[in-house]
C-alpha positions as semicolon CSV with decimal commas, in nm:
position;residue;x (nm);y (nm);z (nm)
1;X;20,652;7,236;9,985
2;X;20,746;6,925;10,180
3;X;20,735;6,617;9,952
4;X;20,478;6,422;10,161
5;X;20,246;6,721;10,159
6;X;20,291;6,757;9,789
7;X;20,200;6,383;9,730
8;X;19,903;6,409;9,968
9;X;19,772;6,709;9,776
10;X;19,796;6,501;9,457
11;X;19,554;6,258;9,605
12;X;19,805;5,979;9,683
13;X;19,696;5,926;10,041
14;X;19,761;6,070;10,389
15;X;20,097;6,224;10,473
16;X;20,194;5,914;10,666
17;X;20,114;5,681;10,374
18;X;20,307;5,915;10,143
19;X;20,605;5,897;10,383
20;X;20,593;5,515;10,326
21;X;20,581;5,569;9,950
22;X;20,891;5,794;9,968
23;X;21,078;5,548;10,192
24;X;21,013;5,267;9,941
25;X;21,205;5,454;9,669
26;X;20,897;5,489;9,441
27;X;20,943;5,867;9,413
28;X;21,172;6,036;9,162
29;X;21,235;6,411;9,136
30;X;21,410;6,554;8,833
31;X;21,545;6,209;8,746
32;X;21,683;6,135;9,093
33;X;21,533;5,866;9,324
34;X;21,429;6,024;9,655
35;X;21,411;5,842;9,992
36;X;21,457;6,134;10,234
37;X;21,138;6,229;10,401
38;X;21,237;6,593;10,450
39;X;21,286;6,666;10,071
40;X;21,126;6,989;9,956
41;X;20,950;7,024;9,621
42;X;20,999;7,351;9,429
43;X;20,813;7,504;9,136
44;X;20,928;7,339;8,816
45;X;21,037;7,016;8,975
46;X;20,941;6,701;8,775
47;X;20,792;6,465;9,036
48;X;20,714;6,103;8,935
49;X;20,577;5,812;9,144
50;X;20,640;5,472;8,997
51;X;20,718;5,634;8,666
52;X;20,405;5,840;8,635
53;X;20,418;6,227;8,663
54;X;20,239;6,376;8,961
55;X;20,088;6,715;8,993
56;X;19,953;6,861;9,319
57;X;19,589;6,894;9,248
58;X;19,381;7,178;9,389
59;X;19,195;7,051;9,700
60;X;18,844;6,920;9,626
61;X;18,601;6,865;9,920
62;X;18,262;6,705;9,851
63;X;17,973;6,650;10,085
64;X;17,748;6,356;10,009
65;X;17,415;6,273;10,174
66;X;17,449;5,895;10,167
67;X;17,125;5,690;10,133
68;X;17,065;5,350;10,287
69;X;17,179;5,053;10,079
70;X;17,514;5,187;9,959
71;X;17,856;5,073;10,083
72;X;18,139;5,312;10,144
73;X;18,409;5,166;9,924
74;X;18,543;5,241;9,577
75;X;18,457;4,884;9,445
76;X;18,278;4,601;9,608
77;X;18,368;4,238;9,539
78;X;18,009;4,136;9,608
79;X;17,873;4,368;9,344
80;X;17,686;4,590;9,582
81;X;17,617;4,952;9,500
82;X;17,878;5,192;9,631
83;X;17,871;5,563;9,721
84;X;18,092;5,627;9,414
85;X;17,795;5,526;9,199
86;X;17,624;5,835;9,332
87;X;17,908;6,070;9,229
88;X;17,975;6,250;8,904
89;X;18,278;6,097;8,708
90;X;18,503;6,386;8,799
91;X;18,481;6,296;9,165
92;X;18,551;5,922;9,122
93;X;18,909;5,952;9,248
94;X;18,832;6,127;9,579
95;X;18,891;5,940;9,898
96;X;18,609;5,899;10,155
97;X;18,677;6,032;10,507
98;X;18,560;5,778;10,756
99;X;18,277;5,537;10,692
100;X;17,904;5,474;10,728
101;X;17,784;5,119;10,710
102;X;17,553;5,000;10,438
103;X;17,230;5,049;10,637
104;X;17,330;5,393;10,771
105;X;17,252;5,730;10,610
106;X;17,375;6,083;10,624
107;X;17,678;6,307;10,569
108;X;17,987;6,163;10,424
109;X;18,289;6,379;10,332
110;X;18,513;6,294;10,024
111;X;18,831;6,475;9,941
112;X;19,174;6,463;9,772
113;X;19,317;6,648;10,070
114;X;19,511;6,384;10,265
115;X;19,600;6,623;10,549
116;X;19,238;6,709;10,610
117;X;19,135;6,347;10,589
118;X;19,398;6,263;10,847
119;X;19,279;6,540;11,076
120;X;18,914;6,428;11,063
121;X;18,979;6,062;11,118
122;X;19,265;6,042;11,365
123;X;19,143;5,986;11,730
124;X;19,378;6,249;11,866
125;X;19,185;6,530;11,699
126;X;18,847;6,417;11,847
127;X;18,615;6,562;11,582
128;X;18,257;6,560;11,692
129;X;18,005;6,366;11,488
130;X;17,630;6,381;11,551
131;X;17,378;6,110;11,471
132;X;17,004;6,067;11,484
133;X;16,914;5,720;11,617
134;X;16,580;5,545;11,591
135;X;16,536;5,243;11,820
136;X;16,305;4,948;11,804
137;X;16,150;5,030;12,147
138;X;16,118;5,308;12,400
139;X;16,446;5,425;12,541
140;X;16,503;5,423;12,912
141;X;16,644;5,764;13,030
142;X;16,827;5,576;13,316
143;X;17,048;5,415;13,051
144;X;17,208;5,753;12,960
145;X;17,484;5,742;13,230
146;X;17,606;5,403;13,105
147;X;17,627;5,532;12,745
148;X;17,827;5,829;12,858
149;X;18,061;5,632;13,087
150;X;18,138;5,374;12,827
151;X;18,053;5,017;12,716
152;X;18,310;4,754;12,611
153;X;18,225;4,641;12,261
154;X;18,417;4,479;11,977
155;X;18,691;4,729;11,898
156;X;18,730;4,889;12,237
157;X;18,540;5,088;12,497
158;X;18,268;5,294;12,324
159;X;18,123;5,606;12,481
160;X;17,902;5,888;12,380
161;X;17,987;6,256;12,453
162;X;17,617;6,361;12,480
163;X;17,282;6,195;12,449
164;X;16,956;6,391;12,383
165;X;16,605;6,229;12,393
166;X;16,406;6,355;12,096
167;X;16,106;6,121;12,132
168;X;16,057;5,791;12,319
169;X;16,233;5,600;12,041
170;X;16,440;5,871;11,877
171;X;16,771;6,002;12,016
172;X;17,044;6,238;11,912
173;X;17,389;6,115;12,008
174;X;17,723;6,286;11,974
175;X;18,058;6,102;11,973
176;X;18,424;6,166;11,904
177;X;18,543;5,804;11,858
178;X;18,540;5,607;11,539
179;X;18,494;5,241;11,638
180;X;18,339;5,027;11,367
181;X;17,960;5,004;11,407
182;X;17,998;5,174;11,744
183;X;17,651;5,311;11,779
184;X;17,473;4,994;11,675
185;X;17,686;4,776;11,902
186;X;17,653;5,001;12,206
187;X;17,273;5,005;12,190
188;X;17,263;4,632;12,112
189;X;17,458;4,555;12,422
190;X;17,196;4,736;12,619
191;X;16,901;4,548;12,465
192;X;16,806;4,787;12,181
193;X;16,811;4,741;11,803
194;X;16,890;5,047;11,586
195;X;16,630;5,075;11,318
196;X;16,763;5,382;11,153
197;X;17,092;5,568;11,185
198;X;17,161;5,902;11,026
199;X;17,476;6,115;11,055
200;X;17,361;6,476;11,074
201;X;17,684;6,666;11,155
202;X;18,061;6,635;11,107
203;X;18,247;6,892;11,325
204;X;18,054;7,213;11,249
205;X;17,944;7,088;10,909
206;X;17,573;7,010;10,857
207;X;17,312;7,044;10,577
208;X;16,959;6,960;10,664
209;X;16,825;7,041;10,321
210;X;17,039;6,824;10,101
211;X;16,837;6,545;9,941
212;X;16,935;6,185;9,988
213;X;17,192;6,078;9,724
214;X;17,289;6,438;9,639
215;X;17,637;6,578;9,671
216;X;17,795;6,927;9,655
217;X;18,124;7,106;9,701
218;X;18,202;7,254;10,038
219;X;18,206;7,630;10,066
220;X;18,522;7,817;10,174
221;X;18,357;7,886;10,508
222;X;18,277;7,520;10,560
223;X;18,629;7,413;10,473
224;X;18,769;7,668;10,715
225;X;18,545;7,526;10,983
226;X;18,704;7,185;10,937
227;X;19,064;7,294;10,898
228;X;19,061;7,572;11,152
229;X;19,226;7,800;10,898
230;X;19,133;7,982;10,588
231;X;19,270;7,768;10,306
232;X;19,425;7,935;10,004
233;X;19,421;7,779;9,662
234;X;19,750;7,621;9,573
235;X;19,897;7,676;9,233
236;X;19,939;7,336;9,053
237;X;20,302;7,227;9,017
238;X;20,447;7,217;8,669
239;X;20,497;6,871;8,517
240;X;20,767;7,003;8,280
241;X;21,089;6,821;8,329
242;X;21,375;6,998;8,498
243;X;21,744;6,920;8,522
244;X;21,793;7,065;8,868
245;X;21,822;6,850;9,172
246;X;21,552;6,886;9,448
247;X;21,654;7,079;9,749
248;X;21,696;6,865;10,054
249;X;21,638;6,965;10,409
250;X;21,843;6,800;10,683
251;X;21,654;6,945;10,984
252;X;21,428;6,689;11,149
253;X;21,065;6,758;11,163
254;X;20,774;6,600;11,352
255;X;20,601;6,330;11,146
256;X;20,226;6,364;11,133
257;X;19,993;6,122;11,315
258;X;19,863;5,831;11,103
259;X;19,503;5,864;10,999
């Protein structure tokens, strides 16, 4: 297994951030400092990062139905409640995939799978996300073309893929972008205030029956719908020291996009 993939599977970040970790000289395999990105890890290799042994953990994927009033961060300097307060202790090291602002609700994915997190958040993959939006006043259908064409907001040109009118004040919007507070800012620029915002779908993943504040593991079918492949469980690498040197691969490979 390529070293950056091994480190990402151990929950140390995306493959790109693991590349930076390798390049910094923080990774040691079988007692030898490694700085070549194409290094391969074999069964029995002793891998350490900054002196600590690392094992490639089995992928864990959690779906959380975030309630209003929780911030999406591991710890908050202002003492606000975080989504990690809602998780069992065994999930406290997972990384959140994307964000929902404090006042927003709905589906949030957490995982230790750096490759999957990268795929779901990088703009080049254009993963659809669906939201239910409640406005402060009646929506004008003639505003739909502007929302689809795009509006310049802080962070870039925001646009929706589709807009469906559910009631006079409630809409379903679908987007592929990930601009900060995109939905709220787009509607605000057109004279609306968003009173409630709920994410109801990530890719093909949805769960209309999950209570607010609840979380669960994804099924194999759900994981496959996000990855586009049927994932097989990886056997954890042994942390037993070995005297052999890691095999190095000289062939250049394409570096993954940054998440």
